[in-house]
XYZ file of N, CA and C in Angstrom:
525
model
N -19.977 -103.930 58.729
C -20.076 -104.508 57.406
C -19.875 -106.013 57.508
N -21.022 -106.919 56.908
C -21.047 -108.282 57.413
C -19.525 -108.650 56.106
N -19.683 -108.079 55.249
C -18.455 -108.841 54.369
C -17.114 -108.746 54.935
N -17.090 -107.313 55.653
C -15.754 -107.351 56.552
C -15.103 -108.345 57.402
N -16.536 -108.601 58.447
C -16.408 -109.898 59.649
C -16.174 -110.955 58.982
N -17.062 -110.865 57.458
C -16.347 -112.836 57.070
C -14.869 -112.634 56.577
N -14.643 -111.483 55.556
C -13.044 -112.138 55.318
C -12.418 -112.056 56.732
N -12.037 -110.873 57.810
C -11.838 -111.302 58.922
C -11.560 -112.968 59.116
N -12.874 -113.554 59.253
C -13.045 -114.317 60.078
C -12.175 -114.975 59.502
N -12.429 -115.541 57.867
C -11.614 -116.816 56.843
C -9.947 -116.295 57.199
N -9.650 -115.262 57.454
C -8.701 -114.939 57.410
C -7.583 -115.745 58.888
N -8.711 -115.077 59.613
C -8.495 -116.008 61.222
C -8.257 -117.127 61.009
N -9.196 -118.300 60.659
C -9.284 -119.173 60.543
C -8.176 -120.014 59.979
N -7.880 -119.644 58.539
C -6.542 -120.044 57.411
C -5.313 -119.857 58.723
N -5.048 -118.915 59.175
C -3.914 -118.637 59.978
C -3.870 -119.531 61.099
N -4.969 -119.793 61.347
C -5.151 -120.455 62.659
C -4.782 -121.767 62.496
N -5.296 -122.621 60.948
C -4.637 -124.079 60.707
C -3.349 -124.487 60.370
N -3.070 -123.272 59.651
C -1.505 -123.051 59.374
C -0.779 -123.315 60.370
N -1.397 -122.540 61.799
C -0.243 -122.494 63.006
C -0.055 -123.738 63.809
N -1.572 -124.392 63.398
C -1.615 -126.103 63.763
C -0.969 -126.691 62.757
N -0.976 -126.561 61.906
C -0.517 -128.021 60.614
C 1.457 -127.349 61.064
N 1.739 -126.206 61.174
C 3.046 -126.189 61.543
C 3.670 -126.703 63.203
N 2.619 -126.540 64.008
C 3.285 -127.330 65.478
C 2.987 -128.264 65.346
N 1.807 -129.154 64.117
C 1.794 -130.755 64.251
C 3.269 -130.941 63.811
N 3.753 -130.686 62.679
C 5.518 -130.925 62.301
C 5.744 -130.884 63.282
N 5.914 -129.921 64.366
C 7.483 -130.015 65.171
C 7.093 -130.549 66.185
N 5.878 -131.190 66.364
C 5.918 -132.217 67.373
C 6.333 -133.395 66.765
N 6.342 -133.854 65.758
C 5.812 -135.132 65.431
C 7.872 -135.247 64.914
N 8.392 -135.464 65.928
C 9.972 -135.368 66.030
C 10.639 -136.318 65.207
N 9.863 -137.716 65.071
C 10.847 -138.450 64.036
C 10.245 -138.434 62.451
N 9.030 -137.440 62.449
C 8.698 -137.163 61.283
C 9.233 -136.946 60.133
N 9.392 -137.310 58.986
C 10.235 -136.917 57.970
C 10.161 -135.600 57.331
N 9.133 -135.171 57.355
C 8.810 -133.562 57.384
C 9.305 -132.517 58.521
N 9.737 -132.711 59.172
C 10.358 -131.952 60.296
C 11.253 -131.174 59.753
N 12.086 -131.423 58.529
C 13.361 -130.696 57.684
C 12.609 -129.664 57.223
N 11.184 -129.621 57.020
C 10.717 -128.506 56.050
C 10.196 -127.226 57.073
N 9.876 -127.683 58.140
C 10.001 -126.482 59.146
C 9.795 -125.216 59.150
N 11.253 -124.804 58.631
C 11.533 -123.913 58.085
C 10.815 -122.902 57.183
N 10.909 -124.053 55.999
C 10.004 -123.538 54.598
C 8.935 -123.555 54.659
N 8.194 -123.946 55.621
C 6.583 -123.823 56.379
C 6.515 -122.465 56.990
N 7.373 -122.293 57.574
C 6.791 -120.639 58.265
C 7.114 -119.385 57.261
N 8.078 -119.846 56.490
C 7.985 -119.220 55.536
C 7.413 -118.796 54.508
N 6.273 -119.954 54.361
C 5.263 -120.168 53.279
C 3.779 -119.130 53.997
N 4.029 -119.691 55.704
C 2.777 -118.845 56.292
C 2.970 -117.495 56.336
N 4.229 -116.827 56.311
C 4.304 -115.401 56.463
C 4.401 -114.809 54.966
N 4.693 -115.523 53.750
C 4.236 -115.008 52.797
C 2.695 -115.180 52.653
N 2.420 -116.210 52.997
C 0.786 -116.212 52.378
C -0.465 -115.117 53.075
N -0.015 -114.765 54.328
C -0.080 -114.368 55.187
C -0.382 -112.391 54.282
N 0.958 -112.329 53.781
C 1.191 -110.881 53.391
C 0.697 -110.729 51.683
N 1.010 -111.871 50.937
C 0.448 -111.777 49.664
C -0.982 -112.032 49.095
N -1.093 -113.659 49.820
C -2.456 -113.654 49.524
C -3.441 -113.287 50.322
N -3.327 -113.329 51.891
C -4.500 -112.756 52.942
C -4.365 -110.952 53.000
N -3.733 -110.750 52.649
C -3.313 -108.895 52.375
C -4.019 -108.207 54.417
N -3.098 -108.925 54.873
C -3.446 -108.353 56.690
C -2.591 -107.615 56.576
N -3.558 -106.685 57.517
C -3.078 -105.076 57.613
C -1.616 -105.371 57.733
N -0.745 -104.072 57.708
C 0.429 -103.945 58.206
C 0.739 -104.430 59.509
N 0.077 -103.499 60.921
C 0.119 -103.668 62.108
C 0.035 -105.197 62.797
N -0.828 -105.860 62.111
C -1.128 -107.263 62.563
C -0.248 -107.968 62.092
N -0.105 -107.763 60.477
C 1.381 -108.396 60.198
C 2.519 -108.282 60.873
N 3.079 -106.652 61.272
C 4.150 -106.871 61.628
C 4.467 -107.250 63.033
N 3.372 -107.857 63.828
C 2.967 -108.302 65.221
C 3.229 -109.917 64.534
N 2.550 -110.108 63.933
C 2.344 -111.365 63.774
C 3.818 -112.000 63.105
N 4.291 -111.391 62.173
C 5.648 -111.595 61.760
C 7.162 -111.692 63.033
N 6.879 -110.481 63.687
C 7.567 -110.625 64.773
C 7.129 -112.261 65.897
N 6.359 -112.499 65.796
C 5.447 -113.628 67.352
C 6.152 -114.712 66.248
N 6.172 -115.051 64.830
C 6.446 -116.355 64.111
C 7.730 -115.891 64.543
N 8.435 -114.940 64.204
C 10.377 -115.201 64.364
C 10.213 -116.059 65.386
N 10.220 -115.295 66.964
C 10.342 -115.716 67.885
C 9.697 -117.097 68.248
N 8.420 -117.501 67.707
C 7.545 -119.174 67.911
C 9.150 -120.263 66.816
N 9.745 -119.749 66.008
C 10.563 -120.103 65.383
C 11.824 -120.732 65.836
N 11.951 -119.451 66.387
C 13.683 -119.315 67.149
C 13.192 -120.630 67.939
N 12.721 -120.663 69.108
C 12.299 -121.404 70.230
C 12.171 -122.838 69.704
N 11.454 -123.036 69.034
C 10.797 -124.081 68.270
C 11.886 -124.883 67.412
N 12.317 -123.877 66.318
C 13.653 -124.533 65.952
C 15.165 -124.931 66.465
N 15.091 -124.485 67.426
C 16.402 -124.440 68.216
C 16.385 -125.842 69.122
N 14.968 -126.057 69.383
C 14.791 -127.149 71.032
C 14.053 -128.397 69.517
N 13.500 -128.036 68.812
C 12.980 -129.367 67.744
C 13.412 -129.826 66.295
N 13.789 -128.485 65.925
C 14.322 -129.257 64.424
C 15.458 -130.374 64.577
N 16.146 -130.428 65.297
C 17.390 -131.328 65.034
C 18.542 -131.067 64.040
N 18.416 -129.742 63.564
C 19.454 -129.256 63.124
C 21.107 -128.662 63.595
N 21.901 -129.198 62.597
C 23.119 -128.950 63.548
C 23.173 -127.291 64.193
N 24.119 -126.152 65.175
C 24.168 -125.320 65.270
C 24.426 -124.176 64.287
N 25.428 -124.815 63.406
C 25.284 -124.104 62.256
C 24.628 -123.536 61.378
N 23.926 -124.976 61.133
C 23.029 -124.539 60.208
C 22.018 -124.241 61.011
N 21.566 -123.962 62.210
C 20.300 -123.453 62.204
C 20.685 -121.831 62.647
N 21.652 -121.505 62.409
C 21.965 -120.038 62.695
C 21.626 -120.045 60.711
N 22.002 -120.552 60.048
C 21.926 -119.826 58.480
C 20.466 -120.135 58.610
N 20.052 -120.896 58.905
C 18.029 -120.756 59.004
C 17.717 -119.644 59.761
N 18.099 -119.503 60.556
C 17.587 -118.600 61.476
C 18.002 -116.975 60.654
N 19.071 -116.925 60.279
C 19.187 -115.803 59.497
C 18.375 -115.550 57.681
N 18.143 -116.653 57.395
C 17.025 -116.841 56.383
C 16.052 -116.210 56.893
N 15.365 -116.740 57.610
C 13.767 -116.787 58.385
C 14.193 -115.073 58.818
N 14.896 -114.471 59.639
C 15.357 -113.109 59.787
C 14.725 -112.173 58.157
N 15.380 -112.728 57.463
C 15.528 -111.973 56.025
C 14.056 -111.856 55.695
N 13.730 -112.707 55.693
C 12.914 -113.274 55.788
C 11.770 -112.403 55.674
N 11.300 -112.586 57.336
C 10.320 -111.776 58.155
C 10.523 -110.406 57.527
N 11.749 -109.537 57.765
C 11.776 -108.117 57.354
C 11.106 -107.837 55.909
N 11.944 -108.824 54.762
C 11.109 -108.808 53.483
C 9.689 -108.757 53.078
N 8.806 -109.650 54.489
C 7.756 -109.946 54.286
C 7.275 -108.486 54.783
N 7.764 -107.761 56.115
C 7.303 -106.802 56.205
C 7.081 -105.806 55.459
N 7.848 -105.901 54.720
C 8.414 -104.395 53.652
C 7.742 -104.663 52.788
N 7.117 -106.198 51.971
C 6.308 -106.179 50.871
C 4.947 -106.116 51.469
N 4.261 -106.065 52.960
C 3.003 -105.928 53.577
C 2.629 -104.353 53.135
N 3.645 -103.662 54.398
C 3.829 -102.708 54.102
C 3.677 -101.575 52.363
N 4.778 -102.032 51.662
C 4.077 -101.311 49.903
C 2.803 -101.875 49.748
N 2.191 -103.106 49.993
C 1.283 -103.704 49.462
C -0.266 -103.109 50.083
N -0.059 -102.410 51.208
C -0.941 -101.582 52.033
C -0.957 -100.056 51.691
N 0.210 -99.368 51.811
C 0.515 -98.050 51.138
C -0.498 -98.004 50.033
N 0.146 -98.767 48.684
C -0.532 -98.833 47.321
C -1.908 -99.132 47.052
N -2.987 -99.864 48.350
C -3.886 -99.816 48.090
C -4.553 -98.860 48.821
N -3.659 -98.140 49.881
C -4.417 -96.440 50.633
C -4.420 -95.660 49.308
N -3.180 -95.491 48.686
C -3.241 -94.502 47.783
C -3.943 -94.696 46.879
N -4.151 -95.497 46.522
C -5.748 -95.924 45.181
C -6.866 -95.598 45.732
N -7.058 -95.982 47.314
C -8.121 -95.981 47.498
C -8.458 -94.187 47.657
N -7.342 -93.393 48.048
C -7.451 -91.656 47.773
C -7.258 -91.081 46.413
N -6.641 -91.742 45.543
C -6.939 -91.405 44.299
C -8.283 -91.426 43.628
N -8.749 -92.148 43.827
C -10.207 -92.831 43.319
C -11.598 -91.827 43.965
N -11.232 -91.494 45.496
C -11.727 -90.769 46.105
C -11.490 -88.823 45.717
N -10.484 -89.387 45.244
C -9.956 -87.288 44.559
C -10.720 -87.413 43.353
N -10.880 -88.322 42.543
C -11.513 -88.275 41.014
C -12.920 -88.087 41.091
N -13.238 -88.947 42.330
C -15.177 -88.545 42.087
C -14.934 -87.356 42.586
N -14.526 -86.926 43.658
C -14.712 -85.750 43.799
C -14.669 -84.333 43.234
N -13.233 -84.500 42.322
C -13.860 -83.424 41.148
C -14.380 -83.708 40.294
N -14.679 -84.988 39.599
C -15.814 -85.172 38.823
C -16.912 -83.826 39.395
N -17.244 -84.418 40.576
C -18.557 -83.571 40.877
C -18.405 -82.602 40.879
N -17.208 -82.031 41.170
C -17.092 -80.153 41.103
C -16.594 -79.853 39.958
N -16.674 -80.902 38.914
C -16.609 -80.379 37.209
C -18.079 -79.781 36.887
N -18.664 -81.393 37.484
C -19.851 -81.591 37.245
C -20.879 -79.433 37.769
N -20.289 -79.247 38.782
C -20.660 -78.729 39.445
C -20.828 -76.929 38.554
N -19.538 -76.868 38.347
C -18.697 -75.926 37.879
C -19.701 -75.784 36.317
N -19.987 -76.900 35.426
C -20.369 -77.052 34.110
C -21.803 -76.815 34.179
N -22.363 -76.428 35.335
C -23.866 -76.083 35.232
C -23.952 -74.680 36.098
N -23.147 -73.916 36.332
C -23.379 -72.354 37.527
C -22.136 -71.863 36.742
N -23.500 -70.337 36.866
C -22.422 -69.062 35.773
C -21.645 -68.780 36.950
N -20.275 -68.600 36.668
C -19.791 -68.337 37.434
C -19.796 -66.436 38.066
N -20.670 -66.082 36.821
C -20.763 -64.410 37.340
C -21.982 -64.321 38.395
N -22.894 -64.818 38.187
C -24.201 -64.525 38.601
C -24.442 -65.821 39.940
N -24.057 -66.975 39.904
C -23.879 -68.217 40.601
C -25.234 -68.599 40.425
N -25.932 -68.288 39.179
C -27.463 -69.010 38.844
C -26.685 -70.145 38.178
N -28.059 -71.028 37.595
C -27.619 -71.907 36.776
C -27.526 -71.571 35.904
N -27.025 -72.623 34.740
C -26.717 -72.070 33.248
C -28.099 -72.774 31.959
N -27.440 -72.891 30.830
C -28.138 -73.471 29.810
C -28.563 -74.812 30.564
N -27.031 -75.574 30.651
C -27.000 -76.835 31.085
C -27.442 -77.297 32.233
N -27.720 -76.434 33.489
C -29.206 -77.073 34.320
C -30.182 -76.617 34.108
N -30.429 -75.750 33.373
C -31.966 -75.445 32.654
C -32.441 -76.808 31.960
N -31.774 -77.504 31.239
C -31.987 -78.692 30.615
C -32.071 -79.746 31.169
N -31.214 -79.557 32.275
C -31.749 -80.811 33.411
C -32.885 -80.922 34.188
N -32.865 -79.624 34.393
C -34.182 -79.271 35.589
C -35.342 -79.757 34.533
N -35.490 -79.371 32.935
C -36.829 -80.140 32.544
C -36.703 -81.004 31.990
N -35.874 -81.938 31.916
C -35.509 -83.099 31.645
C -36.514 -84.288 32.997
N -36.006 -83.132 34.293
C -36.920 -83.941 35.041
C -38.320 -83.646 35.315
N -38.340 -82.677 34.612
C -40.182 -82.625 34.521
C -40.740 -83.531 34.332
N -41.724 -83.768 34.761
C -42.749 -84.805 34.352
C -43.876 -84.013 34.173
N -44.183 -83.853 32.064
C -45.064 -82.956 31.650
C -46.362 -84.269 30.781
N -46.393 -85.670 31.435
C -47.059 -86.017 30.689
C -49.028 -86.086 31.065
N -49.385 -86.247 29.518
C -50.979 -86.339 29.635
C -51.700 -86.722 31.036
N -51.010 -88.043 30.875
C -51.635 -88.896 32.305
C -51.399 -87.532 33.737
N -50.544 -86.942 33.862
C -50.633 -86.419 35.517
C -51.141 -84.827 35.318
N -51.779 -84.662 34.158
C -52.560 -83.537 33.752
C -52.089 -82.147 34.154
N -50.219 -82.116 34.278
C -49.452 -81.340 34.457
C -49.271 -80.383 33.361
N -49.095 -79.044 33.294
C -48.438 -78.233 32.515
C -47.145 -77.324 33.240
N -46.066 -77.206 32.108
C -45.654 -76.523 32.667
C -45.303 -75.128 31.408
N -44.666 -74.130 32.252
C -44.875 -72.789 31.334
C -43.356 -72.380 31.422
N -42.490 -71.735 31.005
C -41.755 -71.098 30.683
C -41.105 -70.100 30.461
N -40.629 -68.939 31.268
C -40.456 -67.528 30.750
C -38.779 -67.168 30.885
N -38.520 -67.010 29.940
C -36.668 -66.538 29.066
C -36.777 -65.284 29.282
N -35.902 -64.555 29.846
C -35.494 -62.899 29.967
C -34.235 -63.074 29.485
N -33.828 -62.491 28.306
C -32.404 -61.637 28.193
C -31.915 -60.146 28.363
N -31.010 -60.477 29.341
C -30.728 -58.856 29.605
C -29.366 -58.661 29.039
N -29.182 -57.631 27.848
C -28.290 -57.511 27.194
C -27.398 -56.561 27.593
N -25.916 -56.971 27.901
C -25.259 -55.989 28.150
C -25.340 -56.267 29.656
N -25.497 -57.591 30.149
C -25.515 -57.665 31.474
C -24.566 -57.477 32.368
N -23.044 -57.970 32.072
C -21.908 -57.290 32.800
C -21.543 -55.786 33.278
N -22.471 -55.134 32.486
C -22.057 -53.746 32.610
C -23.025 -53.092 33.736
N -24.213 -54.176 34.450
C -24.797 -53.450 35.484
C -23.923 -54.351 36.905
């Protein structure tokens, strides 16, 4: 499905600048943005789970690879005291799991729509099904008799006729 490969792809892509526009920060060491760090990977692993809606599996790969690009990253570049980068680091922790857990419902809830939706046509059609076959005889009923010449095509132009013959057999249950 070509629509698949493009969101795919945009999807790739968005993630992919994100992961640059966040190691340009932590290179760029006397940067004044370097404090926000933090609230950058945080922004990519929500956007990541809310607005790009990636699978679970990739998320929770990908959620796990940011902790750890994090830990590393923040520990040797932010310039934060030890302290506080243990309460970041336990943020960003909270973090990640939260993001998992809202990937996660946010995937569930659209399997189960997508099998709900799939149970409804389906008995639609075996309403559908059910509302045209006697169920004694398993002929059709009134109601595909009316369909079946509904699709006739009885006009002048294709110099068609068609004919008709009704039997009632009364008292039919009893043979």
């Amino acid at each position: 499905d070509r629509g698949l490969v493009v969101r795919k792809g945009r999807v790739a892509w968005v993630g992919w600048v994100q992961w640059v526009s966040l190691v340009a920060l932590v290179a760029m060491r006397g940067s004044v943005f370097r404090g926000h760090y933090p609230v950058g990977m945080l922004l990519v692993l929500m956007f990541g789970v809310m607005v790009q809606r990636i699978r679970f599996w990739y998320m929770a790969v990908g959620s796990v690879l940011t902790l750890a690009i994090f830990t590393v990253t923040g520990v040797h570049f932010s310039g934060l005291h030890p302290i506080e980068m243990q309460g970041t680091m336990s943020v960003m922790f909270v973090a990640t799991l939260f993001s998992m857990m809202a990937g996660y419902a946010l995937e569930r809830d659209e399997r189960l729509s997508w099998l709900r939706s799939l149970n409804e046509r389906m008995r639609s059609e075996q309403f559908e099904e059910m509302s045209t076959i006697d169920p004694l005889t398993g002929l059709g009923n009134r109601r595909a008799l009316d369909a079946m010449l509904a699709g006739l095509d009885t006009s002048e132009e294709t110099g068609r006729s068609v004919a008709i013959a009704i039997a009632d057999i009364d008292h039919f249950k009893a043979y």
